[in-house]
Coordinates of C-alpha atoms and ligand atoms in Angstrom, one line a residue:
X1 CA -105.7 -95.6 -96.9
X2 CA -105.5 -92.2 -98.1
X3 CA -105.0 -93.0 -101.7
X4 CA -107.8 -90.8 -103.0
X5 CA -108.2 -87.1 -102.0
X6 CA -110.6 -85.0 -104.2
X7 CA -114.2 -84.7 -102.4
X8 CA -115.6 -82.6 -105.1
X9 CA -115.2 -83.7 -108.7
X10 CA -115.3 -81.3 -111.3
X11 CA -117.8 -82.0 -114.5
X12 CA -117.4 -81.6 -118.2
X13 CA -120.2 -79.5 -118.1
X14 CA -120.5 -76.7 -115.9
X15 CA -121.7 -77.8 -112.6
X16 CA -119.4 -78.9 -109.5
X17 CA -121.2 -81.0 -107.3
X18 CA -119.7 -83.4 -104.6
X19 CA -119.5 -86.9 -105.8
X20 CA -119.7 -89.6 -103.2
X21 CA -116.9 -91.6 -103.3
X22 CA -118.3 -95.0 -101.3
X23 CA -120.9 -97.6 -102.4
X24 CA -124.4 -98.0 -100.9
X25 CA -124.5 -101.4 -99.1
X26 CA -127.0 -102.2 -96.3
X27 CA -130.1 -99.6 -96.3
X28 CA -133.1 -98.5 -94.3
X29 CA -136.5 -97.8 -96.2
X30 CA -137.7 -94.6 -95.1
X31 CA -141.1 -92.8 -95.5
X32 CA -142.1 -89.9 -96.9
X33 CA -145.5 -89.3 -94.8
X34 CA -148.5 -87.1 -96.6
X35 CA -148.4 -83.6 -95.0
X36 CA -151.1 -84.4 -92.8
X37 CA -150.1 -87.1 -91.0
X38 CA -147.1 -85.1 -90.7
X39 CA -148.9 -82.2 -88.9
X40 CA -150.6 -84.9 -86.9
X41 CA -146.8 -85.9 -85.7
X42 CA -145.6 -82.8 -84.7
X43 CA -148.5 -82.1 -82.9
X44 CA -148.3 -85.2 -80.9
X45 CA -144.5 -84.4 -80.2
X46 CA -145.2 -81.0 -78.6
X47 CA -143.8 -78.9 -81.8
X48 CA -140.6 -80.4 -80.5
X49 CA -138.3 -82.5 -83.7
X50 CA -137.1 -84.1 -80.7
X51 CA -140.1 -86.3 -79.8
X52 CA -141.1 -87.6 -83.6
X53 CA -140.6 -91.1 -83.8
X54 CA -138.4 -91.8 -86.8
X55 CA -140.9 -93.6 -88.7
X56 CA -142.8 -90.1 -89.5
X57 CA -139.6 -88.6 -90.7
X58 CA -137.9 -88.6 -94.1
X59 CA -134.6 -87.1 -93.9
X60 CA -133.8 -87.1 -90.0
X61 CA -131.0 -84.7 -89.8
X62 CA -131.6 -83.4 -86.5
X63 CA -127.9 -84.8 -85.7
X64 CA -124.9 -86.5 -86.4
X65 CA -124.4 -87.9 -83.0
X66 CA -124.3 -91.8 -83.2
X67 CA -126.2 -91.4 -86.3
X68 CA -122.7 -91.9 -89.3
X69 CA -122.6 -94.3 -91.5
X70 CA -120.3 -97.4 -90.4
X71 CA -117.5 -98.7 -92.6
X72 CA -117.5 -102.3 -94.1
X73 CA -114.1 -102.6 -91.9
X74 CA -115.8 -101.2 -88.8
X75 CA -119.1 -103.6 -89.4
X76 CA -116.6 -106.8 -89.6
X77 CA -114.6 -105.7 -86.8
X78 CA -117.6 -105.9 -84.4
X79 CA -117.5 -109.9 -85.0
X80 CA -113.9 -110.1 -83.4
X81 CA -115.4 -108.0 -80.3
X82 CA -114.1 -109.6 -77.1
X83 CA -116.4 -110.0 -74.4
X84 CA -114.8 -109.5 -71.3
X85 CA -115.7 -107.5 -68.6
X86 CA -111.8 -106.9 -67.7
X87 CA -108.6 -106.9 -69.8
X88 CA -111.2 -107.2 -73.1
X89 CA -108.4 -107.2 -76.5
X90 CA -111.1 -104.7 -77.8
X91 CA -110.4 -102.3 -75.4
X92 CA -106.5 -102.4 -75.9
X93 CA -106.9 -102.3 -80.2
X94 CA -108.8 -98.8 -78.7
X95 CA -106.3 -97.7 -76.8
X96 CA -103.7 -98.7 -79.9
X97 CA -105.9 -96.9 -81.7
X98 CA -106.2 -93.7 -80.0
X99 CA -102.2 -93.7 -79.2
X100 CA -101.7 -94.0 -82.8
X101 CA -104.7 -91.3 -83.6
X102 CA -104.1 -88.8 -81.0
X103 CA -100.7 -89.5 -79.6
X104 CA -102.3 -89.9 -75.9
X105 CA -100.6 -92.4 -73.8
X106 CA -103.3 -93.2 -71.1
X107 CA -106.9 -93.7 -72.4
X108 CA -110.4 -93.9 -69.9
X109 CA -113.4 -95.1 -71.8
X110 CA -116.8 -93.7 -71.0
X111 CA -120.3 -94.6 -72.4
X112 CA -120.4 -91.0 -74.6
X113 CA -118.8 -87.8 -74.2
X114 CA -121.0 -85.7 -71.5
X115 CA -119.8 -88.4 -69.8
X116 CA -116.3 -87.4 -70.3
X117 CA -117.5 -84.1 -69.4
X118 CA -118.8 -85.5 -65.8
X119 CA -115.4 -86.5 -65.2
X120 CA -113.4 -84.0 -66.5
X121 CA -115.5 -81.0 -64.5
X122 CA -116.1 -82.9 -61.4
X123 CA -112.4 -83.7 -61.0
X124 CA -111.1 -80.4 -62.2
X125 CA -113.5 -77.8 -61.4
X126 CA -114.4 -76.4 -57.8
X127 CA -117.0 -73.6 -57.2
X128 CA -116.2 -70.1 -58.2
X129 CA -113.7 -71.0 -60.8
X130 CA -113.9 -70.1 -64.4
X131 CA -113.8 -71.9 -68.0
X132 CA -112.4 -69.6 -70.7
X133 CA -113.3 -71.4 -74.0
X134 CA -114.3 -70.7 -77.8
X135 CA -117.7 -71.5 -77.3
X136 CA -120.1 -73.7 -75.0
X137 CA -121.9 -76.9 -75.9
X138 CA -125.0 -77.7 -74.1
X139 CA -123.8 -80.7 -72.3
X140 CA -120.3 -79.0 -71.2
X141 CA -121.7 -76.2 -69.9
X142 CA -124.3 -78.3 -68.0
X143 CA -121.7 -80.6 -66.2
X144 CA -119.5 -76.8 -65.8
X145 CA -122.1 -75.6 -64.1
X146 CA -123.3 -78.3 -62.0
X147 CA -119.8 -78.1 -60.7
X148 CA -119.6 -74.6 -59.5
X149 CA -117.9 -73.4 -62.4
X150 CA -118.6 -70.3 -65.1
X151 CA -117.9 -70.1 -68.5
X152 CA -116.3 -67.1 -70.5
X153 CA -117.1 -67.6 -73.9
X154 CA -114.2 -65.5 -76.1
X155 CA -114.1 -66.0 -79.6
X156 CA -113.1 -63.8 -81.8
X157 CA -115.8 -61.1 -83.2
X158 CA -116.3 -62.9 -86.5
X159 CA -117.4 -65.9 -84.5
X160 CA -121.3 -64.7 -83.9
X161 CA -121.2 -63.3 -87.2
X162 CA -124.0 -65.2 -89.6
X163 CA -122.0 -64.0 -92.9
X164 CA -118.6 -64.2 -92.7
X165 CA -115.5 -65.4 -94.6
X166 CA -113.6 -65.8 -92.3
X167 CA -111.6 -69.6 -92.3
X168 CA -111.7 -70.0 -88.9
X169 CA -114.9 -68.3 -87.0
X170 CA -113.9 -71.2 -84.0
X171 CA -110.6 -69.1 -83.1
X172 CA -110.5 -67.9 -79.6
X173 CA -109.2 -63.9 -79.0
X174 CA -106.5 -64.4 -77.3
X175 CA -106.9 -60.4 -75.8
X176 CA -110.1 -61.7 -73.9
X177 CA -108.0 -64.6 -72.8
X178 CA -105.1 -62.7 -71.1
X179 CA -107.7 -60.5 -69.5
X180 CA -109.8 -62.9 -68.2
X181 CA -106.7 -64.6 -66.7
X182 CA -105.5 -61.1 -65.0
X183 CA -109.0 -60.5 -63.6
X184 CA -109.6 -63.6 -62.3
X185 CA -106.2 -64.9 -61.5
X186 CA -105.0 -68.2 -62.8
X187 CA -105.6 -69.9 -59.7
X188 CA -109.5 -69.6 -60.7
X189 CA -108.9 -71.4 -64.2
X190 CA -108.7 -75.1 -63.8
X191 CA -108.1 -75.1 -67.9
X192 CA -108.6 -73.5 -71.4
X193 CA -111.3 -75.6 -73.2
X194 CA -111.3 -75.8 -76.8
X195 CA -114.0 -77.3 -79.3
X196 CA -113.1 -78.6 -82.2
X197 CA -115.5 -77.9 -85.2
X198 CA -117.8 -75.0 -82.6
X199 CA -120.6 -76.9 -82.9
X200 CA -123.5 -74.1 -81.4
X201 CA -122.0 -71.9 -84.4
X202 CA -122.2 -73.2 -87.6
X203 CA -119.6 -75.9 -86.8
X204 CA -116.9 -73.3 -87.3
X205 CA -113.5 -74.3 -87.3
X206 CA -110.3 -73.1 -85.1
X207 CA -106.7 -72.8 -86.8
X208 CA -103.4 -74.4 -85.8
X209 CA -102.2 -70.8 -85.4
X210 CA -104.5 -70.4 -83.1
X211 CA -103.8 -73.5 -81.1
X212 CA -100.5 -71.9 -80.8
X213 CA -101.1 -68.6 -79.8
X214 CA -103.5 -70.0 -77.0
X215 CA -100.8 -72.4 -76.1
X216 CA -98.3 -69.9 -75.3
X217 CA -100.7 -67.9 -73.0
X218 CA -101.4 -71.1 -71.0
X219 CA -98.6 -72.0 -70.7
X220 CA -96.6 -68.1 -69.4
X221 CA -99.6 -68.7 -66.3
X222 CA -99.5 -72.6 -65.8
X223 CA -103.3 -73.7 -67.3
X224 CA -103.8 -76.3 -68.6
X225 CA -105.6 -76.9 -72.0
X226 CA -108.1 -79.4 -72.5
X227 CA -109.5 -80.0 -75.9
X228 CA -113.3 -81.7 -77.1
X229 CA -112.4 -83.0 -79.8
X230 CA -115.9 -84.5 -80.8
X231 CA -115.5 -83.1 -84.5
X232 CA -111.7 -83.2 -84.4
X233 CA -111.5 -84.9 -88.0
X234 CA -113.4 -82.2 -89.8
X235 CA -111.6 -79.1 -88.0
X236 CA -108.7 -80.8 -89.4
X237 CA -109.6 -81.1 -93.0
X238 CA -110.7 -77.0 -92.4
X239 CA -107.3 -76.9 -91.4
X240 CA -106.0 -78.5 -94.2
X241 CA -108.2 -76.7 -96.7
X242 CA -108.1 -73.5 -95.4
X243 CA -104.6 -72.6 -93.3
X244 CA -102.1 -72.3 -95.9
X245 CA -99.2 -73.7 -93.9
X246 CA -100.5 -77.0 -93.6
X247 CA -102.2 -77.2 -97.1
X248 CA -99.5 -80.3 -98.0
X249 CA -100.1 -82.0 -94.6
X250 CA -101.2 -85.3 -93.9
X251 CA -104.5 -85.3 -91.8
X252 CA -102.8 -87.2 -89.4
X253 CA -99.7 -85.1 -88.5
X254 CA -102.7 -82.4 -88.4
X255 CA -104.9 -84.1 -85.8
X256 CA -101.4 -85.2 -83.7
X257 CA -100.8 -81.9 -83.6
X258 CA -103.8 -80.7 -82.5
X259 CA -103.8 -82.8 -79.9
X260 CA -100.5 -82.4 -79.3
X261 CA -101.5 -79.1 -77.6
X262 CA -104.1 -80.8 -75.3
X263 CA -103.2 -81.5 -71.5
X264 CA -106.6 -83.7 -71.8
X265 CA -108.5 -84.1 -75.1
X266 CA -112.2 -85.9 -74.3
X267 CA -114.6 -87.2 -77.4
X268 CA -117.9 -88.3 -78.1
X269 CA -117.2 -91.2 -80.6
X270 CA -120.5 -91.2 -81.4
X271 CA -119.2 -88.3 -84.0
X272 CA -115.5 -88.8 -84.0
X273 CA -115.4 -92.3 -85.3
X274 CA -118.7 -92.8 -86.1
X275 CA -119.5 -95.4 -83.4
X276 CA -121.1 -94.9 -79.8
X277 CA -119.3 -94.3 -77.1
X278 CA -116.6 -91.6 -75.5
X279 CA -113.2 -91.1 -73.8
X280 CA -110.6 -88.9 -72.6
X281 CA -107.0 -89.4 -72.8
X282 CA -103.5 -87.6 -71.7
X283 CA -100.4 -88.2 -72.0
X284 CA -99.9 -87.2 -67.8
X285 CA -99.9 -90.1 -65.5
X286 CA -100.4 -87.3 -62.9
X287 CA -103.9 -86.1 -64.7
X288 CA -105.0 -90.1 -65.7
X289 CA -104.3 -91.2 -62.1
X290 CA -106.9 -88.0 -61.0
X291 CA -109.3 -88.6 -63.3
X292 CA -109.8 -92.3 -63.4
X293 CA -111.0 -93.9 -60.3
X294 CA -114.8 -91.6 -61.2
X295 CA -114.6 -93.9 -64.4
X296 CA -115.6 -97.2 -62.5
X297 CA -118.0 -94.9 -60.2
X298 CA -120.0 -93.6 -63.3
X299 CA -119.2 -95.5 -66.4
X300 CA -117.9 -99.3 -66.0
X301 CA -114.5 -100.9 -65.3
X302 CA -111.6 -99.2 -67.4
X303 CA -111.8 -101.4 -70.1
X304 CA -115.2 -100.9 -71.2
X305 CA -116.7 -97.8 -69.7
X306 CA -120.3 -98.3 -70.4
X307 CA -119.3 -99.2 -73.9
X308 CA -120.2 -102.6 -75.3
X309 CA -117.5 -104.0 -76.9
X310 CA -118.6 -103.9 -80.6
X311 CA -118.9 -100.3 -80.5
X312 CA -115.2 -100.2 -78.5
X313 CA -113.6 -102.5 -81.7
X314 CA -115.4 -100.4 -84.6
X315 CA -114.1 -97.4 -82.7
X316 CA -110.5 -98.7 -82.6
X317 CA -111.5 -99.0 -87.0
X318 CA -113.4 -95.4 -86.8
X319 CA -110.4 -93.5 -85.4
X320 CA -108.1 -94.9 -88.2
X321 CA -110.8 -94.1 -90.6
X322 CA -111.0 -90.3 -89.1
X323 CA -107.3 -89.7 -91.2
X324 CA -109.2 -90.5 -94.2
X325 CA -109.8 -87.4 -96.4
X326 CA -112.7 -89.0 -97.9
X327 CA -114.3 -89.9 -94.9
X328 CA -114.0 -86.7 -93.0
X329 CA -114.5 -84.2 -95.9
X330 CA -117.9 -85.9 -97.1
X331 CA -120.1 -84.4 -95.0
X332 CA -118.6 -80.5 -95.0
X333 CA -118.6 -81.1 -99.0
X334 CA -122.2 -81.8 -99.1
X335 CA -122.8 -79.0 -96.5
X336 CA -120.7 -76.6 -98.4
X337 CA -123.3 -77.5 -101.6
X338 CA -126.2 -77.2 -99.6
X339 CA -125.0 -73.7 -98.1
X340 CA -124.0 -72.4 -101.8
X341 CA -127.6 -73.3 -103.3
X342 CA -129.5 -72.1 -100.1
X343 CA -127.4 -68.7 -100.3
X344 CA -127.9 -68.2 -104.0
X345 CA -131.3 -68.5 -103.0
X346 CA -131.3 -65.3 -100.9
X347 CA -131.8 -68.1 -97.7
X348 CA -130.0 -66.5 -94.9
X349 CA -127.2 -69.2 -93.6
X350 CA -124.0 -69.6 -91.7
X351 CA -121.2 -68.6 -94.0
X352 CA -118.7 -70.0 -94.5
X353 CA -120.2 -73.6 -94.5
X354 CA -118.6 -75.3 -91.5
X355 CA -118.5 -79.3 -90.1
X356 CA -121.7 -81.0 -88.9
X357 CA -124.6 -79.2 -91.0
X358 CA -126.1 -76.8 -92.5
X359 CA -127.4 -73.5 -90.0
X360 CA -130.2 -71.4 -91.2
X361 CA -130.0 -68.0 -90.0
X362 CA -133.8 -68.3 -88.4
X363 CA -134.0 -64.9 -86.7
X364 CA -133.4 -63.0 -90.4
X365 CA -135.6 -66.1 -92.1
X366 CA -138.5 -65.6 -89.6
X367 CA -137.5 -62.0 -88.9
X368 CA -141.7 -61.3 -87.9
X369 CA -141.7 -63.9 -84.9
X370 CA -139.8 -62.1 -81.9
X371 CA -137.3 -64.3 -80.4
X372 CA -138.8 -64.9 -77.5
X373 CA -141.5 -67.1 -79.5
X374 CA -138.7 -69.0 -80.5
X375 CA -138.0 -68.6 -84.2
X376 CA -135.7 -71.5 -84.7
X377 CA -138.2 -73.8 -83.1
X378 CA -140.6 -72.4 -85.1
X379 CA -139.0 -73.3 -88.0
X380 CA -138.1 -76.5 -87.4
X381 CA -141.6 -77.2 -86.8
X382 CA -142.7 -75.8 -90.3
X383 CA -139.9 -77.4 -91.9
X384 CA -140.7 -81.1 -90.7
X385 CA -144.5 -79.8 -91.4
X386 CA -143.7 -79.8 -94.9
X387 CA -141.1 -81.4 -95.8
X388 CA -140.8 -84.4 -93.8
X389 CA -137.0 -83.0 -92.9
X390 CA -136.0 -83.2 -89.1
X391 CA -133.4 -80.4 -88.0
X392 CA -132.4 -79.2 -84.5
X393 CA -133.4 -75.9 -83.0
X394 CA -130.2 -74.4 -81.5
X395 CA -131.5 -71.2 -80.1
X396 CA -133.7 -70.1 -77.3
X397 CA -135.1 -73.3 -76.4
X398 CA -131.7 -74.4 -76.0
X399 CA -131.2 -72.3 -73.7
X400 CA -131.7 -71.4 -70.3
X401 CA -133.9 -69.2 -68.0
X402 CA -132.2 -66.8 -65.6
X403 CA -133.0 -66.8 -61.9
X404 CA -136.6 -64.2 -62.7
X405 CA -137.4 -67.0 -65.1
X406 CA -136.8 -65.0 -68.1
X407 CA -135.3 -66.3 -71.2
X408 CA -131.8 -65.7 -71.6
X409 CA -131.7 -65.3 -75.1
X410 CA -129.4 -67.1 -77.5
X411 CA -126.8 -65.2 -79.2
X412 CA -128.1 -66.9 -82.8
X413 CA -130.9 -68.4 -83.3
X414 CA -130.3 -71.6 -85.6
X415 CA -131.8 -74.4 -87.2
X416 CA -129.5 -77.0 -87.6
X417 CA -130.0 -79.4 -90.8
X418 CA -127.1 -82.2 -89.8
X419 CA -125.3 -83.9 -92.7
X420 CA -124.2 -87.1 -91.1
X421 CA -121.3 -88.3 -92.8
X422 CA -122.1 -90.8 -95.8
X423 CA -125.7 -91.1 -94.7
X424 CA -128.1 -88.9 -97.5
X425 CA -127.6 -88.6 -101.3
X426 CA -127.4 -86.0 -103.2
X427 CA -131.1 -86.2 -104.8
X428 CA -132.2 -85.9 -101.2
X429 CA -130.1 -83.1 -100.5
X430 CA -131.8 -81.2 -103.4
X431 CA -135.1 -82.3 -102.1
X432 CA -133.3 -80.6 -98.9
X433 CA -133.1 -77.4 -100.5
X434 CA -136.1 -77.4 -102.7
X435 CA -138.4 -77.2 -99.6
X436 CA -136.4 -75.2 -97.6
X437 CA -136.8 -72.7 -100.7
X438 CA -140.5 -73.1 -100.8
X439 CA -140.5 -72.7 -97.0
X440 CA -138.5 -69.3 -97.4
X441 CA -141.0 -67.9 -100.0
X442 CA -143.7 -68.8 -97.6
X443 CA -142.7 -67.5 -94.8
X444 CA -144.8 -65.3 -93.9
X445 CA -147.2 -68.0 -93.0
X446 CA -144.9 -69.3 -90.2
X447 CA -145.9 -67.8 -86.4
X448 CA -144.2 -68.7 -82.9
X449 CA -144.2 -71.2 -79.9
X450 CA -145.1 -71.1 -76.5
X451 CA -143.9 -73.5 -74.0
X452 CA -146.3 -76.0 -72.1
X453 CA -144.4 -78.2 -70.7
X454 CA -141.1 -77.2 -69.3
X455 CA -138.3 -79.0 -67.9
X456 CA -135.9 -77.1 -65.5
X457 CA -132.7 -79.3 -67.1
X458 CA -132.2 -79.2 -70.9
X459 CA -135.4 -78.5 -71.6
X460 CA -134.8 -78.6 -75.4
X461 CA -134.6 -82.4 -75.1
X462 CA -138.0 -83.3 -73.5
X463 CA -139.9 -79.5 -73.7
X464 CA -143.2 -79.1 -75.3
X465 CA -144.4 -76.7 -77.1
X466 CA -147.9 -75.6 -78.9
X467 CA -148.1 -72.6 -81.6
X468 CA -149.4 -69.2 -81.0
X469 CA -152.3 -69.7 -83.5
X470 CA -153.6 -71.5 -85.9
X471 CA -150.3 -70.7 -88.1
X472 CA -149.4 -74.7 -89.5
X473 CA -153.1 -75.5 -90.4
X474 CA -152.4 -72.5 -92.7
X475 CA -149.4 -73.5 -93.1
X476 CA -150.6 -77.0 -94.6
X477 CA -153.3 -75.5 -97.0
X478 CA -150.4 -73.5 -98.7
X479 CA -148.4 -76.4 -99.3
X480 CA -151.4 -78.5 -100.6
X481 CA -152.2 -75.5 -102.8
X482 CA -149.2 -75.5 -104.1
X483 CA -148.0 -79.5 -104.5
X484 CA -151.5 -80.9 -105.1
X485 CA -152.1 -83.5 -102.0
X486 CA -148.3 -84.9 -103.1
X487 CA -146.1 -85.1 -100.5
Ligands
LIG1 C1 -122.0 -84.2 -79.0 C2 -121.0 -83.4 -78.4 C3 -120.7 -83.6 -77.0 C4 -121.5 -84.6 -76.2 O1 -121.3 -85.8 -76.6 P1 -122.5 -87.0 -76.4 O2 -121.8 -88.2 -76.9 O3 -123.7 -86.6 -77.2 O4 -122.7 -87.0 -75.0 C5 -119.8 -82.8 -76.4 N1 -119.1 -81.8 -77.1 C6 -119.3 -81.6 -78.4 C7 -118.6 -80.6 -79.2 C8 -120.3 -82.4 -79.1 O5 -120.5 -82.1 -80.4

């Protein structure tokens, strides 16, 4: 499968760009709506790129969750799905699948991975303990929480830094670790989490070395380590790219041995194998046998887990596909372009480029709106305003509010432009960046956001917001000043 390697092909001329290196078969039309009716949009979805309906949007990049393009091979193995409700052959070419993958013996399928999450936290974690890990995600620290638990976030101090060049900003310190364990006491840490690919950073990487050295602290005070290893493939081409050691190894002794330190690795395979759907697995009867009677409770019997079987057999075909360098290092090659143009630019973004997308640095883009009005927000409105471009805010609004009801404010906040793997082209990515530039020299133009409508859970999902002033109307004339009425 692996028979060709190179992601970024070098020209005669002078320009290195990433070639694609798969066909275009089946394709969605997409619009490209005239400013205006864009405006209109992200007014009716509360200044939130979570409520536009997809039919307004041009390049939807908010995520890459469930939103990859499939393989042929994964397409045609949905036709050999078998229905069954128990013992369904889908579930066991999975299960093959994953053994072969991730080396874990025993395998519980869920319908995506903050489901995995629910099971993992409600079985391991009791009030007052604490979850040392790199960094949260949203969902994780959610279910954490839910459960009594608190999280210690300990990376490393390059982590939180926007410009870095550091390889791996995903690296826990493993000082903060042994001091956390001596404060707290072991007894109070059901487990060492570890995210593959940080996603709330700039999808930044850990190393192997890393892995070790974490390793060898849990195990001299018995914790166990459990690993989310949504964006396992692309920490492993970092991995392979950026850790000298394993420069000559195959992906796939790489993710095995990433794994391979995991008590309990959990997935969303709506990223991992570019499917829908989630699991855990373990290669301890002990921890299987604890965590699987919540998977009938919550998700479905064990062979299905909420998952229909399609999405269970092109997930058997997406985890093979996951040791393909060409599949896992398209989408940080055309994030890596995107980050190089944007920074040549002057465009403040997460350096180096990591997994997932492209972060814009949106408290130094918008450095006038105070982040309390929510700059990232604020600039993921103004970007879908005129561009048509759907990112994520990952900032403020994806926070929380402490118990005065004050903000807590994010360490960074980020807008999030997602490179699904093998979805855009390379003409749209320069679109991409051409209006992100234009959006930079206009910033000035770009004001804040107030809540209106607040939800006390993840408010980011389903949270509405209105500006502070009249700031996209103005926003809207500049643009048409500058592009005629085009789009
Ligand atoms: C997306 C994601 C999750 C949650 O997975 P869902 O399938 O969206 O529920 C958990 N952890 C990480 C690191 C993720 O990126």
């Amino acid at each position: 499968m692996n028979d060709q390697t190179t992601p970024s092909i070098r020209f005669y001329g002078e320009e290195t760009i990433p070639v694609e290196l798969h066909k275009v078969r089946i394709v969605q039309k997409l619009h490209l709506r005239p400013v205006d009716e864009r405006l209109d949009a992200i007014n009716k979805g509360g200044y939130n790129t979570f409520l536009l309906n997809t039919k307004d949007v041009f390049l939807d990049m908010l995520t890459d969750s469930g939103t990859n393009a499939m393989s042929d091979n994964q397409v045609s193995s949905m036709l050999k799905a078998d229905d069954a409700y128990a013992g369904s052959q889908s579930f066991y070419r999975m299960e093959e699948a994953l053994r072969d993958v991730f080396g874990k013996e025993h395998i519980l399928p869920v319908h995506q991975g903050r489901a995995a999450e629910n099971v993992v936290s409600q079985v391991f974690i009791k009030p007052g303990d604490i979850i040392p890990m790199n960094y949260h995600f949203t969902t994780t620290k959610a279910h954490m929480e839910l459960n009594g638990g608190k999280i210690f976030e300990i990376l490393t101090e390059e982590g939180l830094k926007i410009k870095s060049n550091h390889p791996f900003k995903g690296n826990i310190d493993i000082q903060q670790l042994k001091d956390l364990i001596l404060q707290y006491g072991a007894e109070h840490i059901p487990f060492i989490r570890l995210e593959a690919s940080t996603n709330l950073i700039g999808g930044q990487p850990f190393s192997i070395q890393n892995m070790r050295e974490v390793k060898a602290v849990a195990d001299e005070y018995g914790i166990m380590i459990v690993l989310d290893a949504s964006l396992i493939g692309e920490n492993a081409w970092f991995i392979k790219q950026r850790e000298e050691e394993f420069k000559n190894t195959s992906i796939r002794d790489i993710l095995r041995m990433m794994c391979g330190f995991a008590d309990i690795v959990y997935f969303s395979s709506r990223k991992v194998s570019s499917t829908r759907g989630g699991g855990i697995c373990t290669n301890s009867h002990e921890l299987f046998l604890k965590m699987r009677d919540l998977v009938p409770l919550y998700e479905g019997f064990l062979t299905y887990g909420g998952m229909s079987v399609r999405e269970i057999e092109a997930m058997a075909v997406g985890l093979q596909e996951t040791t393909d360098e060409t599949v896992i290092s398209q989408s940080p090659s055309f994030i890596e372009y995107t980050v190089k143009e944007l920074d040549a630019r002057g465009i403040p973004v997460i350096t180096p480029a990591g997994a997932l997308g492209c972060h814009i640095d949106a408290m130094s883009f918008l450095e006038h709106i105070p982040q309390k009005e929510y700059p990232a927000g604020a600039l993921a409105a103004a970007l879908y305003i005129i561009s048509g471009c759907r990112g994520m805010e990952r900032g403020t609004i994806s926070s929380v509010r402490n118990e005065n009801g004050e903000d807590v404010l994010a360490d960074m906040e980020l807008l999030r432009l997602a490179f699904p793997r093998r979805v855009f082209t390379l003409s749209q990515t320069k679109f991409l960046i051409d209006r992100v530039h234009w959006l930079f020299e206009n910033r000035k133009l770009v004001g804040g956001l107030k809540f209106v409508e607040e939800p006390e859970v993840l408010r980011f999902f389903m949270g509405r917001l209105a500006p502070v002033s009249d700031w996209p109307q103005k926003l809207v004339e500049k643009f048409k000043e500058d592009f005629g009425n085009s789009l």
